[in-house]
CSV table of C-alpha atoms in Angstrom, one decimal:
chain,number,residue,atom,x,y,z
A,208,MET,CA,104.1,93.4,95.5
A,209,ARG,CA,107.2,91.1,95.4
A,210,LEU,CA,110.0,92.8,97.3
A,211,LEU,CA,112.7,90.7,95.7
A,212,PRO,CA,113.0,88.3,92.8
A,213,ARG,CA,112.0,84.8,93.6
A,214,SER,CA,115.6,83.1,93.4
A,215,SER,CA,117.9,81.5,95.8
A,216,ALA,CA,120.0,84.6,95.9
A,217,ALA,CA,117.2,86.7,96.7
A,218,THR,CA,115.9,84.4,99.5
A,219,ALA,CA,119.4,84.3,101.0
A,220,ALA,CA,119.7,88.1,100.9
A,221,THR,CA,116.2,88.4,102.5
A,222,ALA,CA,117.0,86.0,105.2
A,223,VAL,CA,120.2,87.9,106.1
A,224,ILE,CA,118.4,91.2,106.2
A,225,ALA,CA,115.6,89.9,108.4
A,226,VAL,CA,117.9,88.4,110.9
A,227,THR,CA,120.0,91.5,111.0
A,228,VAL,CA,117.1,93.9,111.5
A,229,LEU,CA,115.0,91.6,114.0
A,230,ALA,CA,118.0,91.0,116.1
A,231,ALA,CA,118.6,94.8,116.5
A,232,LEU,CA,115.0,96.1,116.6
A,233,PRO,CA,113.9,97.4,120.0
A,234,THR,CA,111.0,95.7,121.6
A,235,ALA,CA,108.6,98.6,120.9
A,236,ALA,CA,109.1,98.2,117.2
A,237,LEU,CA,107.9,94.7,117.2
A,238,ALA,CA,104.5,96.0,118.6
A,239,ALA,CA,102.2,93.2,119.7
A,240,GLU,CA,98.6,93.9,119.2
A,241,THR,CA,96.8,95.9,121.9
A,242,PRO,CA,94.9,93.9,124.5
A,243,GLY,CA,91.3,93.9,124.0
A,244,ALA,CA,91.6,94.9,120.2
A,245,ALA,CA,90.2,92.4,117.7
A,246,GLY,CA,93.0,91.2,115.5
A,247,PHE,CA,92.7,88.0,113.5
A,248,THR,CA,94.5,85.6,111.4
A,249,ILE,CA,93.6,84.9,107.7
A,250,THR,CA,93.3,81.1,107.4
A,251,ASP,CA,92.1,80.6,103.7
A,252,PRO,CA,95.1,78.9,102.0
A,253,ARG,CA,94.1,80.6,98.9
A,254,ILE,CA,95.0,84.0,100.3
A,255,ARG,CA,98.8,83.9,100.3
A,256,GLU,CA,99.5,87.5,99.2
A,257,SER,CA,96.9,89.6,101.1
A,258,SER,CA,97.9,93.0,99.7
A,259,GLY,CA,94.9,95.3,100.6
A,260,LEU,CA,92.3,95.5,103.3
A,261,THR,CA,89.2,97.5,103.9
A,262,ALA,CA,86.4,97.1,106.5
A,263,SER,CA,82.8,96.2,105.3
A,264,ARG,CA,80.1,98.7,105.8
A,265,LEU,CA,77.2,96.1,105.3
A,266,HIS,CA,78.7,93.3,107.2
A,267,PRO,CA,80.1,94.2,110.7
A,268,GLY,CA,83.4,92.3,111.5
A,269,VAL,CA,84.0,91.4,107.7
A,270,TYR,CA,87.1,92.7,105.8
A,271,TRP,CA,87.6,92.6,102.2
A,272,THR,CA,91.0,91.6,100.8
A,273,HIS,CA,92.7,90.3,97.8
A,274,ASN,CA,96.0,88.6,96.6
A,275,ASP,CA,98.8,90.3,94.8
A,276,SER,CA,99.8,89.0,91.4
A,277,ASP,CA,99.1,85.5,90.1
A,278,ASP,CA,95.8,85.0,91.4
A,279,GLY,CA,92.9,86.1,89.4
A,280,PRO,CA,90.0,88.5,89.4
A,281,TYR,CA,88.9,87.7,93.0
A,282,VAL,CA,88.1,89.6,96.2
A,283,TYR,CA,87.6,87.8,99.4
A,284,GLY,CA,85.5,88.6,102.4
A,285,VAL,CA,87.0,87.4,105.7
A,286,ASP,CA,85.3,87.1,109.0
A,287,ALA,CA,87.4,88.7,111.7
A,288,ALA,CA,85.8,86.5,114.4
A,289,THR,CA,87.0,83.3,112.9
A,290,GLY,CA,89.6,84.4,110.2
A,291,LYS,CA,87.6,82.3,107.7
A,292,THR,CA,86.5,83.4,104.3
A,293,VAL,CA,82.8,84.0,104.0
A,294,ALA,CA,82.6,85.3,100.4
A,295,ARG,CA,84.7,85.2,97.3
A,296,VAL,CA,83.7,87.6,94.6
A,297,THR,CA,84.7,86.9,91.0
A,298,LEU,CA,84.9,90.0,88.9
A,299,THR,CA,84.0,89.9,85.2
A,300,GLY,CA,84.2,92.6,82.5
A,301,ILE,CA,87.6,93.8,83.5
A,302,GLY,CA,90.2,91.7,81.5
A,303,THR,CA,93.1,90.0,83.3
A,304,PRO,CA,94.3,91.7,86.5
A,305,ARG,CA,98.0,92.6,86.3
A,306,ASP,CA,99.3,93.7,89.9
A,307,VAL,CA,96.4,94.3,92.3
A,308,GLU,CA,97.6,96.1,95.3
A,309,ALA,CA,94.8,97.9,97.1
A,310,ILE,CA,91.1,98.0,97.9
A,311,SER,CA,88.9,100.8,99.4
A,312,LEU,CA,85.2,101.2,100.1
A,313,GLY,CA,83.6,104.5,98.9
A,314,PRO,CA,80.7,106.4,100.2
A,315,ASP,CA,78.7,105.1,97.3
A,316,GLY,CA,78.7,101.6,98.9
A,317,GLN,CA,81.1,100.4,96.1
A,318,LEU,CA,84.4,98.6,96.5
A,319,TYR,CA,87.2,100.1,94.6
A,320,VAL,CA,90.1,97.6,93.7
A,321,GLY,CA,93.5,99.2,92.7
A,322,ASP,CA,95.3,97.2,89.9
A,323,ILE,CA,98.1,99.9,90.2
A,324,GLY,CA,101.3,98.0,91.0
A,325,ASP,CA,104.0,97.9,88.6
A,326,ASN,CA,106.5,95.0,88.8
A,327,ARG,CA,108.5,96.7,86.0
A,328,ASN,CA,109.4,99.5,88.4
A,329,GLY,CA,107.1,102.2,87.1
A,330,THR,CA,107.0,101.7,83.4
A,331,TRP,CA,103.4,100.8,82.6
A,332,ASP,CA,101.8,103.7,80.6
A,333,HIS,CA,98.6,103.0,82.4
A,334,VAL,CA,97.0,101.1,85.3
A,335,TRP,CA,93.4,100.3,86.3
A,336,VAL,CA,90.8,100.7,89.1
A,337,TYR,CA,88.0,98.4,89.3
A,338,ARG,CA,84.7,99.2,90.9
A,339,PHE,CA,81.7,97.1,92.0
A,340,PRO,CA,79.0,97.4,94.7
A,341,GLU,CA,79.7,95.7,98.0
A,342,PRO,CA,77.7,92.4,98.1
A,343,LYS,CA,74.7,92.5,100.1
A,344,GLN,CA,74.9,88.8,100.8
A,345,LEU,CA,78.0,87.0,102.0
A,346,ALA,CA,78.4,84.1,99.6
A,347,ASP,CA,80.5,83.2,96.7
A,348,THR,CA,79.3,85.2,93.7
A,349,THR,CA,80.2,86.8,90.4
A,350,VAL,CA,79.7,90.5,89.6
A,351,LYS,CA,80.3,92.7,86.6
A,352,ALA,CA,82.8,95.4,87.5
A,353,GLU,CA,83.4,98.7,85.9
A,354,GLN,CA,87.0,99.3,84.8
A,355,PHE,CA,88.7,102.7,84.8
A,356,THR,CA,92.0,103.5,83.0
A,357,VAL,CA,94.5,105.6,85.3
A,358,THR,CA,97.5,107.7,84.1
A,359,TYR,CA,99.7,110.1,86.0
A,360,ALA,CA,100.3,113.6,85.0
A,361,ASP,CA,104.0,113.4,85.6
A,362,GLY,CA,104.5,109.9,84.0
A,363,PRO,CA,104.2,106.2,85.1
A,364,ARG,CA,104.5,105.3,88.7
A,365,ASP,CA,104.6,102.2,90.8
A,366,ALA,CA,101.9,102.4,93.4
A,367,GLU,CA,100.4,100.2,96.2
A,368,ALA,CA,98.0,102.5,98.0
A,369,LEU,CA,94.6,103.5,96.9
A,370,MET,CA,92.3,105.4,99.1
A,371,VAL,CA,88.7,106.6,98.4
A,372,HIS,CA,87.7,109.5,100.6
A,373,PRO,CA,84.5,108.5,102.6
A,374,VAL,CA,82.8,111.8,102.2
A,375,THR,CA,83.8,113.2,98.7
A,376,GLY,CA,84.2,109.9,97.0
A,377,ARG,CA,87.4,111.2,95.4
A,378,VAL,CA,90.0,108.5,94.7
A,379,TYR,CA,93.7,109.0,95.7
A,380,ILE,CA,96.8,106.9,95.0
A,381,ALA,CA,100.2,107.0,96.8
A,382,SER,CA,103.1,106.1,94.7
A,383,LYS,CA,106.0,104.0,96.1
A,384,HIS,CA,109.5,105.2,95.8
A,385,GLU,CA,112.4,105.6,98.3
A,386,ARG,CA,113.0,109.3,97.2
A,387,THR,CA,110.1,110.7,95.2
A,388,ALA,CA,107.0,109.1,96.6
A,389,GLY,CA,103.9,111.2,96.1
A,390,LEU,CA,100.2,111.4,96.8
A,391,TYR,CA,98.0,111.6,93.7
A,392,GLU,CA,94.5,113.0,93.3
A,393,GLY,CA,92.1,111.7,90.7
A,394,PRO,CA,89.4,113.6,89.1
A,395,GLU,CA,86.3,114.5,90.9
A,396,ARG,CA,84.4,111.5,89.3
A,397,LEU,CA,86.2,108.6,87.5
A,398,SER,CA,85.1,108.1,83.9
A,399,ALA,CA,85.1,104.8,81.9
A,400,GLY,CA,85.2,106.8,78.6
A,401,GLY,CA,89.0,107.6,78.7
A,402,PRO,CA,92.1,107.8,80.8
A,403,ASN,CA,91.6,109.3,84.3
A,404,VAL,CA,94.6,111.6,85.0
A,405,PHE,CA,95.9,111.5,88.6
A,406,ARG,CA,97.8,114.7,89.7
A,407,ARG,CA,100.4,114.9,92.4
A,408,VAL,CA,99.2,116.9,95.4
A,409,ALA,CA,101.7,116.2,98.2
A,410,ASP,CA,105.1,114.3,98.9
A,411,VAL,CA,104.7,111.3,101.1
A,412,PRO,CA,107.1,108.7,102.7
A,413,TRP,CA,107.5,105.3,101.1
A,414,VAL,CA,104.0,103.8,101.2
A,415,THR,CA,102.6,100.4,100.9
A,416,ASP,CA,99.1,101.2,101.8
A,417,GLY,CA,96.9,103.8,103.2
A,418,ALA,CA,93.3,104.5,104.5
A,419,PHE,CA,91.0,107.4,105.4
A,420,SER,CA,89.2,107.4,108.8
A,421,PRO,CA,85.5,106.8,108.4
A,422,ASP,CA,84.7,110.5,109.0
A,423,GLY,CA,87.2,111.5,106.4
A,424,GLY,CA,89.2,113.7,108.8
A,425,ARG,CA,92.4,111.6,108.9
A,426,LEU,CA,94.7,109.8,106.4
A,427,THR,CA,97.0,107.0,107.6
A,428,LEU,CA,99.9,105.9,105.4
A,429,ARG,CA,102.0,102.9,106.2
A,430,GLY,CA,105.4,101.6,104.9
A,431,TYR,CA,107.4,98.5,105.7
A,432,PHE,CA,108.6,100.0,109.1
A,433,THR,CA,106.6,103.1,109.8
A,434,ALA,CA,103.0,104.5,109.8
A,435,ARG,CA,101.8,108.1,110.3
A,436,THR,CA,98.4,109.6,110.5
A,437,TYR,CA,97.8,113.0,109.0
A,438,PRO,CA,94.9,115.5,109.6
A,439,TRP,CA,93.0,115.9,106.3
A,440,LYS,CA,91.7,119.3,105.4
A,441,ASP,CA,90.7,120.9,102.0
A,442,GLY,CA,91.7,117.8,100.1
A,443,ARG,CA,95.1,117.6,101.5
A,444,PRO,CA,97.2,116.0,104.3
A,445,GLN,CA,98.2,118.6,106.9
A,446,GLY,CA,101.6,118.9,108.7
A,447,GLY,CA,104.1,116.1,109.5
A,448,GLY,CA,101.3,114.0,111.1
A,449,THR,CA,101.5,111.7,114.1
A,450,ARG,CA,103.5,108.5,114.5
A,451,VAL,CA,101.4,105.4,114.8
A,452,SER,CA,102.8,102.3,116.7
A,453,ALA,CA,102.5,100.1,113.7
A,454,PRO,CA,103.6,96.6,114.2
A,455,PHE,CA,106.6,95.1,112.5
A,456,GLN,CA,105.5,92.6,110.0
A,457,GLY,CA,107.3,90.6,107.5
A,458,GLN,CA,106.0,92.2,104.5
A,459,ALA,CA,103.9,95.0,105.6
A,460,GLU,CA,101.2,95.5,102.8
A,461,SER,CA,97.9,96.8,104.2
A,462,VAL,CA,96.1,99.0,106.6
A,463,THR,CA,92.5,100.0,107.2
A,464,TYR,CA,90.3,101.5,109.9
A,465,THR,CA,87.7,99.5,111.7
A,466,ALA,CA,84.2,100.7,110.8
A,467,ASP,CA,84.0,102.9,113.8
A,468,GLY,CA,87.3,104.6,113.3
A,469,ALA,CA,88.7,103.7,116.6
A,470,THR,CA,91.2,101.1,115.5
A,471,LEU,CA,93.7,100.6,112.8
A,472,MET,CA,94.1,97.0,111.3
A,473,PHE,CA,97.6,96.3,109.8
A,474,GLY,CA,98.0,93.4,107.5
A,475,SER,CA,100.8,91.5,105.7
A,476,GLU,CA,101.3,89.1,102.9
A,477,GLY,CA,102.1,85.5,103.5
A,478,ALA,CA,100.1,82.3,104.3
A,479,ASN,CA,98.1,82.5,107.6
A,480,SER,CA,99.0,86.2,107.9
A,481,ARG,CA,98.1,88.0,111.0
A,482,VAL,CA,96.0,91.3,110.9
A,483,ILE,CA,97.0,93.3,113.9
A,484,ALA,CA,94.9,95.9,115.6
A,485,VAL,CA,96.2,99.2,116.9
A,486,PRO,CA,94.4,102.1,118.5
A,487,ALA,CA,93.9,105.0,116.0
A,488,THR,CA,95.4,108.4,116.9
A,489,ASP,CA,93.7,111.7,116.3
A,490,GLY,CA,96.2,112.8,113.8
A,491,ALA,CA,97.3,116.0,115.6
A,492,PRO,CA,100.7,117.0,114.4
A,493,ASP,CA,103.5,115.9,116.7
A,494,ASP,CA,106.2,118.3,115.5
A,495,GLY,CA,106.7,121.8,114.4
A,496,SER,CA,106.4,121.3,110.6
A,497,SER,CA,104.4,123.5,108.6
A,498,PRO,CA,101.1,122.2,106.8
A,499,ALA,CA,102.9,121.8,103.5
A,500,GLY,CA,102.1,118.0,103.2
A,501,PRO,CA,103.6,114.8,104.6
A,502,PRO,CA,107.5,114.7,105.2
A,503,ALA,CA,109.9,113.2,102.6
A,504,SER,CA,111.0,109.5,102.8
A,505,GLY,CA,113.0,109.0,106.0
A,506,ALA,CA,110.5,110.4,108.4
A,507,ALA,CA,110.8,109.1,111.9
A,508,PRO,CA,109.5,105.6,112.4
A,509,SER,CA,106.7,104.4,114.6
A,510,GLY,CA,106.8,102.1,117.5
A,511,THR,CA,108.1,104.5,120.2
A,512,ALA,CA,107.3,104.3,123.8
A,513,SER,CA,105.3,107.4,125.0
A,514,ALA,CA,102.5,108.5,127.2
A,515,ARG,CA,100.1,109.0,124.2
A,516,PRO,CA,100.0,106.4,121.3
A,517,GLY,CA,101.8,108.0,118.5
A,518,SER,CA,103.3,111.0,120.4
A,519,PRO,CA,106.9,111.9,120.6
A,520,PRO,CA,109.1,111.2,123.7
A,521,GLN,CA,108.5,113.8,126.3
A,522,ALA,CA,111.1,115.9,128.1
A,523,GLY,CA,111.5,114.7,131.7
A,524,GLY,CA,110.3,111.2,130.9
A,525,PRO,CA,111.8,107.9,132.0
A,526,ALA,CA,115.6,107.8,131.8
A,527,GLY,CA,116.9,106.7,128.4
A,528,GLU,CA,113.4,107.1,126.6
A,529,ASP,CA,114.7,109.6,124.1
A,530,GLY,CA,117.9,107.5,123.6
A,531,ALA,CA,115.8,104.4,123.0
A,532,PHE,CA,113.7,106.1,120.5
A,533,ALA,CA,116.7,107.4,118.6
A,534,LYS,CA,118.3,104.1,118.6
A,535,GLY,CA,115.0,102.4,117.2
A,536,ALA,CA,114.7,105.0,114.6
A,537,LEU,CA,118.4,104.4,113.4
A,538,VAL,CA,117.8,100.6,113.3
A,539,LEU,CA,114.7,100.9,111.2
A,540,LEU,CA,116.2,103.3,108.9
A,541,VAL,CA,119.2,101.0,108.4
A,542,GLY,CA,117.0,98.1,107.9
A,543,THR,CA,115.1,100.1,105.2
A,544,ALA,CA,118.3,100.8,103.4
A,545,LEU,CA,119.4,97.1,103.6
A,546,VAL,CA,116.2,96.1,101.9
A,547,ILE,CA,116.4,98.8,99.2
A,548,GLY,CA,120.1,98.1,98.7
A,549,ALA,CA,119.4,94.3,98.3
A,550,LYS,CA,116.6,94.9,95.9
A,551,ARG,CA,118.6,97.1,93.7
A,552,LEU,CA,121.6,94.7,93.7
A,553,LEU,CA,119.5,91.8,92.9
A,554,ARG,CA,117.6,93.5,90.3
A,555,ARG,CA,120.8,94.3,88.3
A,556,GLY,CA,121.5,90.4,88.3
A,557,PRO,CA,125.0,88.8,87.5
A,558,LYS,CA,127.2,90.5,84.9
A,559,ASN,CA,128.3,88.1,82.0
C-alpha cells in the first residue's frame, strides 16, 4: 500500500505530518520492543515494502513475508535469528499480482496470499487470493499456486488484511476505510471454479493487517496508530476488544502471532524494516461495550501505560495517568486525521 502518491508534494506533506505527530507523541506511543522478546530486522534489500507477515509452522523462528506492489509473484522466508532471507518462493499459475497486501497460514498447512489491495480506492470489481503449501525445505523454489477470485457482496473494497482461522480454515478480509471499514467472511471453502463472495459480518476500525491467535480464540487488528485484540466466538469478534501496546512505525503494515501465541510481531514497510515484538493480551473486553462487534473507526488508540498490557488506566493510579492517556489518544487521532486529510488533498491534484 502506498499511503501517498510518489511526488515531491507528497513527500513534503508526509514529512511535515511525521514531524508534527512524532514531536507530540507521548513516550508510551513510541513503544520500544519488550525486553526479552525476539524482534528482528529484515535485511534483504529486495524486501522494501514488507506488507504482510505470518509465522511458519514447519520452520520455528521463520516468518513469511512479501512486498507490496511492483515486485512480482514472490514470497520470502526470513529467519528471525539473523534477519536474513532463507527462502524465496516464486509462484506460478496465478497471472501478474496487482497489489499484494497480506499473508496467512491456514490449518491445512497452506499459505494464503491476499492480492486484495486497491490503489484505485476500491474500484476493482474483483481481487484474488493465492494458495500454496508451505515449503518443507528452506530454499529458493518455484511452486504452482491456486488462484481464487474474490468479490464482496456490497461492492468493491480496498483491503489490506487477510486472516485464515487456524481451526475452521475460513478466510476473512478486513477492508480499509476511515469511516466504513468492515470485516468480511468468505465461504466455508474457497472455490477456484467461480467468484468467492465475501459478506460483511462486523464493523472494524481502520485496518492495515490482522491475525488470529494460534488457538483461534483471539483476533488482533492493527492500523497505523492503534491495535486491538478481540475475543473470537461463533465466527465473530466480541465486544470492544483490548488495547494492545502497538509500536509506532513509519508505515505500519503487518502483524502476526508467534507460533506459541505468546507474542505479537508488528512489521512495517521500508528498507531494513524492524519487526517489533509485543506481549499478546488475552483479548478480554476492557470496556462496557456489548458484543456487537468491534468499535467504529476512531476507537481509543493503544500505547497506554497501565498495570496490565492493553488494559485501560485504573482509578487511583499514578497521578496524571488518565490525563496522559487522553492526551496521547488525542494526539494520535489528530495525526490520523492529518494523514487522511493530506492523502485526500494530494489525490485531488492541482486544478487547471
